[in-house]
């Protein structure tokens, strides 16, 4: 991380986007590819779940708080994991103020053909985040990075088939799973392109191929090629998000050509950096429980210091922030990151 006079004038948006590409920046970026909404952030912004999932103006206003109240360099309005799956027919319960949306069970058997509705992108569940992204782009112009979010075919497989049906068939009927992934990746590309057209500067590609649910062999067999293809077909920087311990697959992820990996604190930060090598940018890695929810100011400062020393490009929470965390802790993280710049 090298500062020059020219860099000092960079906007938060430029700092965030340059960090995804591992270009020189005057300070580390701060932000997140997943939800940063907490109950007290909703109170402060005057916008609440579940309306913020279902109304584009409310969604944009709550996402904006990620920059205006917390100070992050990006905003990201898709707070849940369900928009495109709901548009594909999953009967989503949009939750409550203190509960994230959810949906139980699948809607297809693994051998059944998946149909992507012709009006998929026009459906309300897609239109709400698309309009929110347009609004955020208008509101923040070029000052803050607007990040969208799409799900990869592995997560969409969980949603459409149900986790058990999907996972058991990676062993019993791998050809059927591959056929399903090939269809579902079309959904990822369609929604990604629509979000880019709406103004997204970069996208979170979340695909929950976590170690408990997807072995490293399964990642290589089912997803390495697809993630590589998605990166080639989606024309903006991608931030791959996979929760849990991903130590055994970061070596594959760096081969996909994806710009940035948003990683979980279950991966020790030093090994994350070593495994990612010189080209893959890293985001997150800060524990939601120990630091973002329960950390003291001192814990937060130590964590920021550790991430800067380990050469993490975008500092922030590891995954969607627990709703009962205090948003002030993320403000402290941002302030520490700005204060410590140049001190390490
Ligand atoms: Zn996650």
Short mmCIF file of C-alpha atoms and ligand atoms in Angstrom, two decimals:
data_model
loop_
_atom_site.label_atom_id
_atom_site.label_comp_id
_atom_site.label_asym_id
_atom_site.label_seq_id
_atom_site.Cartn_x
_atom_site.Cartn_y
_atom_site.Cartn_z
CA UNK A 1 0.00 0.00 0.00
CA UNK A 2 1.79 3.07 -1.22
CA UNK A 3 0.53 6.63 -1.03
CA UNK A 4 1.42 9.30 -3.52
CA UNK A 5 0.18 12.87 -3.82
CA UNK A 6 -2.14 11.91 -6.63
CA UNK A 7 -3.75 9.21 -4.48
CA UNK A 8 -4.78 11.60 -1.72
CA UNK A 9 -7.69 12.90 -3.76
CA UNK A 10 -9.18 9.48 -4.38
CA UNK A 11 -12.87 9.11 -3.48
CA UNK A 12 -14.09 6.26 -1.25
CA UNK A 13 -15.44 4.65 -4.43
CA UNK A 14 -12.05 4.78 -6.11
CA UNK A 15 -10.30 3.46 -3.00
CA UNK A 16 -12.77 0.56 -2.77
CA UNK A 17 -12.61 -0.34 -6.46
CA UNK A 18 -8.82 0.03 -6.66
CA UNK A 19 -8.53 -2.22 -3.60
CA UNK A 20 -10.50 -4.96 -5.37
CA UNK A 21 -7.83 -4.83 -8.09
CA UNK A 22 -4.95 -4.53 -5.63
CA UNK A 23 -3.95 -1.19 -7.10
CA UNK A 24 -2.14 1.40 -4.97
CA UNK A 25 -4.36 3.25 -2.49
CA UNK A 26 -3.62 5.87 0.19
CA UNK A 27 -5.39 3.83 2.90
CA UNK A 28 -7.07 0.42 3.16
CA UNK A 29 -10.67 0.33 1.98
CA UNK A 30 -13.45 -0.47 4.45
CA UNK A 31 -16.76 -2.09 3.60
CA UNK A 32 -18.57 -5.33 3.06
CA UNK A 33 -20.05 -7.43 0.26
CA UNK A 34 -22.79 -8.72 2.59
CA UNK A 35 -25.39 -7.05 4.83
CA UNK A 36 -24.18 -4.60 7.47
CA UNK A 37 -27.68 -3.91 8.80
CA UNK A 38 -28.29 -4.09 12.55
CA UNK A 39 -31.38 -3.31 14.64
CA UNK A 40 -29.85 -0.07 15.87
CA UNK A 41 -28.85 0.93 12.32
CA UNK A 42 -32.51 0.45 11.28
CA UNK A 43 -33.60 2.65 14.21
CA UNK A 44 -31.14 5.37 13.28
CA UNK A 45 -32.03 5.25 9.57
CA UNK A 46 -35.76 5.02 10.31
CA UNK A 47 -36.13 2.10 7.88
CA UNK A 48 -36.84 -1.45 8.97
CA UNK A 49 -36.97 -5.07 7.86
CA UNK A 50 -38.99 -6.58 6.30
CA UNK A 51 -40.09 -3.46 4.35
CA UNK A 52 -36.46 -2.76 3.36
CA UNK A 53 -36.44 -6.04 1.38
CA UNK A 54 -39.63 -5.17 -0.47
CA UNK A 55 -39.59 -1.44 -1.23
CA UNK A 56 -36.83 0.03 -3.43
CA UNK A 57 -36.77 3.45 -1.73
CA UNK A 58 -36.56 1.93 1.75
CA UNK A 59 -33.98 -0.58 0.57
CA UNK A 60 -31.81 2.19 -0.90
CA UNK A 61 -32.19 4.39 2.20
CA UNK A 62 -31.15 1.58 4.54
CA UNK A 63 -28.22 0.57 2.32
CA UNK A 64 -27.09 4.22 2.20
CA UNK A 65 -26.62 4.11 5.99
CA UNK A 66 -23.66 1.79 5.39
CA UNK A 67 -21.83 4.89 4.15
CA UNK A 68 -23.63 7.83 5.75
CA UNK A 69 -23.82 6.40 9.29
CA UNK A 70 -21.06 3.78 9.40
CA UNK A 71 -18.58 5.37 6.99
CA UNK A 72 -17.88 2.38 4.74
CA UNK A 73 -16.54 3.01 1.24
CA UNK A 74 -19.33 0.98 -0.37
CA UNK A 75 -23.06 0.43 -0.06
CA UNK A 76 -24.83 -2.90 -0.74
CA UNK A 77 -28.65 -3.09 -0.78
CA UNK A 78 -29.40 -6.84 -1.07
CA UNK A 79 -29.61 -7.71 2.61
CA UNK A 80 -30.95 -11.25 2.28
CA UNK A 81 -30.13 -14.31 0.17
CA UNK A 82 -33.55 -14.68 -1.44
CA UNK A 83 -34.33 -12.16 -4.20
CA UNK A 84 -33.60 -14.21 -7.31
CA UNK A 85 -34.82 -17.46 -5.70
CA UNK A 86 -38.12 -15.77 -4.82
CA UNK A 87 -38.40 -14.58 -8.44
CA UNK A 88 -37.88 -18.23 -9.49
CA UNK A 89 -40.82 -19.33 -7.34
CA UNK A 90 -39.46 -20.08 -3.84
CA UNK A 91 -42.17 -19.17 -1.27
CA UNK A 92 -40.02 -16.85 0.83
CA UNK A 93 -41.04 -15.66 4.28
CA UNK A 94 -39.56 -12.14 4.34
CA UNK A 95 -39.08 -12.25 8.09
CA UNK A 96 -39.49 -9.49 10.63
CA UNK A 97 -37.58 -6.54 11.99
CA UNK A 98 -35.40 -8.86 14.06
CA UNK A 99 -35.40 -11.87 11.75
CA UNK A 100 -33.83 -12.34 8.31
CA UNK A 101 -35.96 -13.81 5.50
CA UNK A 102 -36.05 -17.58 5.12
CA UNK A 103 -37.60 -20.32 3.05
CA UNK A 104 -37.91 -23.99 3.95
CA UNK A 105 -37.58 -26.90 1.54
CA UNK A 106 -37.13 -26.96 -2.21
CA UNK A 107 -39.55 -26.58 -5.08
CA UNK A 108 -37.96 -29.08 -7.52
CA UNK A 109 -36.63 -32.65 -7.48
CA UNK A 110 -33.07 -32.91 -8.83
CA UNK A 111 -34.16 -34.50 -12.14
CA UNK A 112 -36.97 -32.02 -12.78
CA UNK A 113 -36.35 -29.32 -15.36
CA UNK A 114 -35.96 -25.83 -13.90
CA UNK A 115 -37.88 -23.13 -15.67
CA UNK A 116 -36.62 -19.56 -15.63
CA UNK A 117 -39.71 -17.37 -16.03
CA UNK A 118 -39.62 -15.19 -19.13
CA UNK A 119 -40.34 -12.16 -16.99
CA UNK A 120 -37.73 -13.17 -14.35
CA UNK A 121 -36.07 -9.74 -14.24
CA UNK A 122 -39.41 -7.92 -14.30
CA UNK A 123 -40.66 -9.74 -11.22
CA UNK A 124 -41.00 -7.61 -8.13
CA UNK A 125 -38.34 -9.61 -6.24
CA UNK A 126 -35.73 -8.63 -8.86
CA UNK A 127 -37.12 -5.15 -9.57
CA UNK A 128 -36.86 -3.96 -5.96
CA UNK A 129 -33.05 -4.38 -5.70
CA UNK A 130 -32.56 -3.21 -9.31
CA UNK A 131 -34.43 0.03 -8.60
CA UNK A 132 -32.59 0.42 -5.29
CA UNK A 133 -29.24 0.13 -7.10
CA UNK A 134 -30.37 2.78 -9.64
CA UNK A 135 -31.32 5.06 -6.81
CA UNK A 136 -28.06 4.54 -4.91
CA UNK A 137 -26.10 5.20 -8.09
CA UNK A 138 -28.00 8.46 -8.64
CA UNK A 139 -27.71 9.52 -5.02
CA UNK A 140 -24.03 8.77 -4.49
CA UNK A 141 -22.85 9.52 -8.01
CA UNK A 142 -19.23 8.64 -8.19
CA UNK A 143 -18.43 9.12 -4.52
CA UNK A 144 -19.23 5.72 -3.00
CA UNK A 145 -18.96 2.27 -4.59
CA UNK A 146 -22.34 0.68 -5.27
CA UNK A 147 -22.05 -3.08 -4.85
CA UNK A 148 -24.80 -5.49 -5.93
CA UNK A 149 -25.13 -9.15 -5.03
CA UNK A 150 -25.95 -12.30 -6.97
CA UNK A 151 -25.95 -15.91 -5.89
CA UNK A 152 -24.00 -18.60 -7.63
CA UNK A 153 -25.60 -21.84 -8.81
CA UNK A 154 -24.52 -23.84 -5.74
CA UNK A 155 -26.56 -21.62 -3.36
CA UNK A 156 -29.41 -21.44 -5.87
CA UNK A 157 -29.33 -25.26 -5.90
CA UNK A 158 -29.87 -25.29 -2.10
CA UNK A 159 -32.79 -22.91 -2.51
CA UNK A 160 -34.54 -24.60 -5.44
CA UNK A 161 -33.98 -28.26 -4.53
CA UNK A 162 -33.57 -27.99 -0.76
CA UNK A 163 -30.16 -28.49 0.84
CA UNK A 164 -30.54 -32.23 1.48
CA UNK A 165 -31.90 -33.13 -1.95
CA UNK A 166 -29.16 -31.07 -3.60
CA UNK A 167 -26.23 -32.35 -1.54
CA UNK A 168 -27.15 -36.04 -1.53
CA UNK A 169 -27.36 -35.92 -5.31
CA UNK A 170 -23.86 -34.49 -5.69
CA UNK A 171 -22.98 -38.09 -4.71
CA UNK A 172 -25.90 -40.07 -6.16
CA UNK A 173 -26.64 -38.20 -9.37
CA UNK A 174 -23.70 -35.90 -10.17
CA UNK A 175 -24.74 -35.58 -13.82
CA UNK A 176 -28.17 -34.27 -12.80
CA UNK A 177 -26.51 -31.80 -10.40
CA UNK A 178 -24.22 -30.58 -13.19
CA UNK A 179 -27.19 -30.10 -15.51
CA UNK A 180 -28.94 -28.10 -12.80
CA UNK A 181 -25.85 -25.94 -12.15
CA UNK A 182 -25.58 -25.21 -15.88
CA UNK A 183 -29.14 -23.85 -15.91
CA UNK A 184 -28.79 -21.99 -12.63
CA UNK A 185 -25.64 -20.18 -13.72
CA UNK A 186 -27.81 -18.49 -16.39
CA UNK A 187 -29.83 -16.95 -13.54
CA UNK A 188 -26.62 -15.64 -11.96
CA UNK A 189 -25.49 -14.03 -15.24
CA UNK A 190 -28.92 -12.51 -16.00
CA UNK A 191 -29.30 -10.92 -12.57
CA UNK A 192 -25.66 -9.79 -12.57
CA UNK A 193 -25.98 -8.03 -15.93
CA UNK A 194 -29.21 -6.35 -14.82
CA UNK A 195 -27.52 -5.04 -11.66
CA UNK A 196 -24.57 -3.74 -13.70
CA UNK A 197 -27.03 -2.04 -16.10
CA UNK A 198 -28.74 -0.50 -13.05
CA UNK A 199 -25.43 1.03 -11.93
CA UNK A 200 -23.57 -1.53 -9.78
CA UNK A 201 -19.81 -0.88 -9.80
CA UNK A 202 -18.98 -4.38 -8.54
CA UNK A 203 -20.87 -7.48 -7.46
CA UNK A 204 -20.75 -9.89 -4.59
CA UNK A 205 -20.96 -13.41 -6.00
CA UNK A 206 -22.10 -15.44 -3.01
CA UNK A 207 -21.97 -19.20 -3.38
CA UNK A 208 -22.15 -21.18 -0.17
CA UNK A 209 -19.69 -23.90 -1.08
CA UNK A 210 -18.50 -24.04 2.48
CA UNK A 211 -16.35 -26.90 3.77
CA UNK A 212 -19.14 -28.53 5.83
CA UNK A 213 -21.32 -28.77 2.71
CA UNK A 214 -18.87 -29.05 -0.18
CA UNK A 215 -15.57 -30.93 -0.09
CA UNK A 216 -12.52 -29.49 -1.86
CA UNK A 217 -12.92 -32.24 -4.47
CA UNK A 218 -16.55 -31.24 -4.98
CA UNK A 219 -15.49 -27.60 -5.34
CA UNK A 220 -13.02 -28.59 -8.03
CA UNK A 221 -15.43 -30.95 -9.75
CA UNK A 222 -18.58 -28.82 -9.73
CA UNK A 223 -17.61 -25.18 -9.24
CA UNK A 224 -14.09 -24.24 -10.28
CA UNK A 225 -14.99 -24.12 -13.97
CA UNK A 226 -18.33 -22.41 -13.33
CA UNK A 227 -16.82 -19.68 -11.14
CA UNK A 228 -14.13 -19.15 -13.78
CA UNK A 229 -16.83 -18.86 -16.45
CA UNK A 230 -18.96 -16.50 -14.36
CA UNK A 231 -15.95 -14.25 -13.87
CA UNK A 232 -15.36 -14.20 -17.63
CA UNK A 233 -19.02 -13.52 -18.48
CA UNK A 234 -19.87 -10.88 -15.86
CA UNK A 235 -18.30 -7.59 -16.91
CA UNK A 236 -17.45 -6.00 -13.55
CA UNK A 237 -15.18 -6.79 -10.59
CA UNK A 238 -16.48 -9.77 -8.60
CA UNK A 239 -16.16 -10.39 -4.87
CA UNK A 240 -16.63 -14.09 -4.17
CA UNK A 241 -18.22 -14.70 -0.77
CA UNK A 242 -18.05 -18.12 0.84
CA UNK A 243 -18.59 -18.48 4.59
CA UNK A 244 -16.82 -20.90 6.89
CA UNK A 245 -13.37 -22.39 6.68
CA UNK A 246 -12.29 -22.13 3.06
CA UNK A 247 -8.55 -22.76 3.63
CA UNK A 248 -8.69 -25.88 1.48
CA UNK A 249 -10.13 -24.09 -1.57
CA UNK A 250 -8.54 -20.64 -1.69
CA UNK A 251 -5.90 -22.20 -3.96
CA UNK A 252 -8.71 -23.02 -6.43
CA UNK A 253 -10.49 -19.69 -5.99
CA UNK A 254 -7.38 -17.77 -7.02
CA UNK A 255 -7.36 -19.75 -10.29
CA UNK A 256 -10.84 -18.48 -11.23
CA UNK A 257 -9.50 -14.99 -12.02
CA UNK A 258 -12.06 -13.43 -9.63
CA UNK A 259 -10.73 -10.15 -8.23
CA UNK A 260 -11.55 -10.45 -4.55
CA UNK A 261 -12.42 -13.08 -1.97
CA UNK A 262 -14.59 -12.13 1.03
CA UNK A 263 -13.45 -14.55 3.69
CA UNK A 264 -14.57 -15.77 7.10
CA UNK A 265 -12.61 -15.45 10.34
CA UNK A 266 -12.46 -19.27 10.45
CA UNK A 267 -9.56 -18.87 8.03
CA UNK A 268 -6.56 -17.51 9.98
CA UNK A 269 -5.73 -14.18 8.40
CA UNK A 270 -2.06 -14.94 7.78
CA UNK A 271 -2.84 -18.16 5.97
CA UNK A 272 -5.62 -16.47 3.98
CA UNK A 273 -3.05 -14.01 2.63
CA UNK A 274 -0.49 -16.75 1.93
CA UNK A 275 -3.02 -18.98 0.18
CA UNK A 276 -4.45 -16.10 -1.87
CA UNK A 277 -1.05 -15.25 -3.33
CA UNK A 278 -0.11 -11.97 -4.97
CA UNK A 279 -3.11 -11.39 -7.24
CA UNK A 280 -6.27 -12.18 -5.25
CA UNK A 281 -7.57 -9.25 -3.21
CA UNK A 282 -9.02 -10.10 0.23
CA UNK A 283 -11.98 -8.59 2.07
CA UNK A 284 -13.37 -9.16 5.57
CA UNK A 285 -12.03 -11.83 7.89
CA UNK A 286 -13.17 -9.87 10.97
CA UNK A 287 -15.20 -11.98 13.38
CA UNK A 288 -18.83 -10.95 13.59
CA UNK A 289 -19.21 -12.38 17.08
CA UNK A 290 -15.92 -11.59 18.79
CA UNK A 291 -15.23 -8.23 17.20
CA UNK A 292 -18.27 -6.73 15.47
CA UNK A 293 -20.84 -7.78 18.08
CA UNK A 294 -18.89 -8.21 21.30
CA UNK A 295 -15.57 -6.44 20.77
CA UNK A 296 -14.27 -3.54 22.85
CA UNK A 297 -12.71 -0.54 21.09
CA UNK A 298 -9.34 -2.10 21.92
CA UNK A 299 -10.34 -5.43 20.31
CA UNK A 300 -11.45 -3.58 17.20
CA UNK A 301 -8.21 -1.62 16.98
CA UNK A 302 -6.14 -4.79 17.42
CA UNK A 303 -8.17 -6.51 14.73
CA UNK A 304 -7.75 -3.62 12.27
CA UNK A 305 -4.04 -3.58 13.00
CA UNK A 306 -3.81 -7.33 12.37
CA UNK A 307 -5.68 -7.04 9.04
CA UNK A 308 -3.56 -4.13 7.81
CA UNK A 309 -0.36 -5.98 8.75
CA UNK A 310 -1.56 -9.08 6.91
CA UNK A 311 -2.27 -7.01 3.78
CA UNK A 312 -6.05 -7.38 3.69
CA UNK A 313 -7.38 -4.96 1.07
CA UNK A 314 -10.93 -4.28 2.33
CA UNK A 315 -11.45 -4.23 6.10
CA UNK A 316 -14.84 -5.16 7.50
CA UNK A 317 -17.11 -7.93 8.76
CA UNK A 318 -16.65 -11.52 7.59
CA UNK A 319 -20.29 -12.09 6.56
CA UNK A 320 -23.78 -10.64 7.15
CA UNK A 321 -23.59 -8.80 10.46
CA UNK A 322 -25.78 -10.21 13.28
CA UNK A 323 -28.83 -8.00 13.71
CA UNK A 324 -28.15 -7.55 17.43
CA UNK A 325 -24.63 -6.14 16.93
CA UNK A 326 -24.08 -2.43 17.68
CA UNK A 327 -23.39 -0.54 14.45
CA UNK A 328 -21.10 1.76 16.41
CA UNK A 329 -18.48 -1.01 16.38
CA UNK A 330 -18.33 -0.76 12.59
CA UNK A 331 -17.92 3.03 12.90
CA UNK A 332 -15.01 2.37 15.26
CA UNK A 333 -13.52 -0.08 12.75
CA UNK A 334 -13.69 2.56 10.00
CA UNK A 335 -12.13 5.24 12.23
CA UNK A 336 -9.37 2.90 13.34
CA UNK A 337 -8.62 1.92 9.76
CA UNK A 338 -8.32 5.59 8.80
CA UNK A 339 -6.26 6.47 11.91
CA UNK A 340 -3.86 3.57 11.57
CA UNK A 341 -3.08 4.26 7.94
CA UNK A 342 0.61 4.89 7.65
CA UNK A 343 1.21 3.84 11.29
CA UNK A 344 2.06 0.25 10.42
ZN1 LIG B 1 -21.47 -15.69 4.62
#
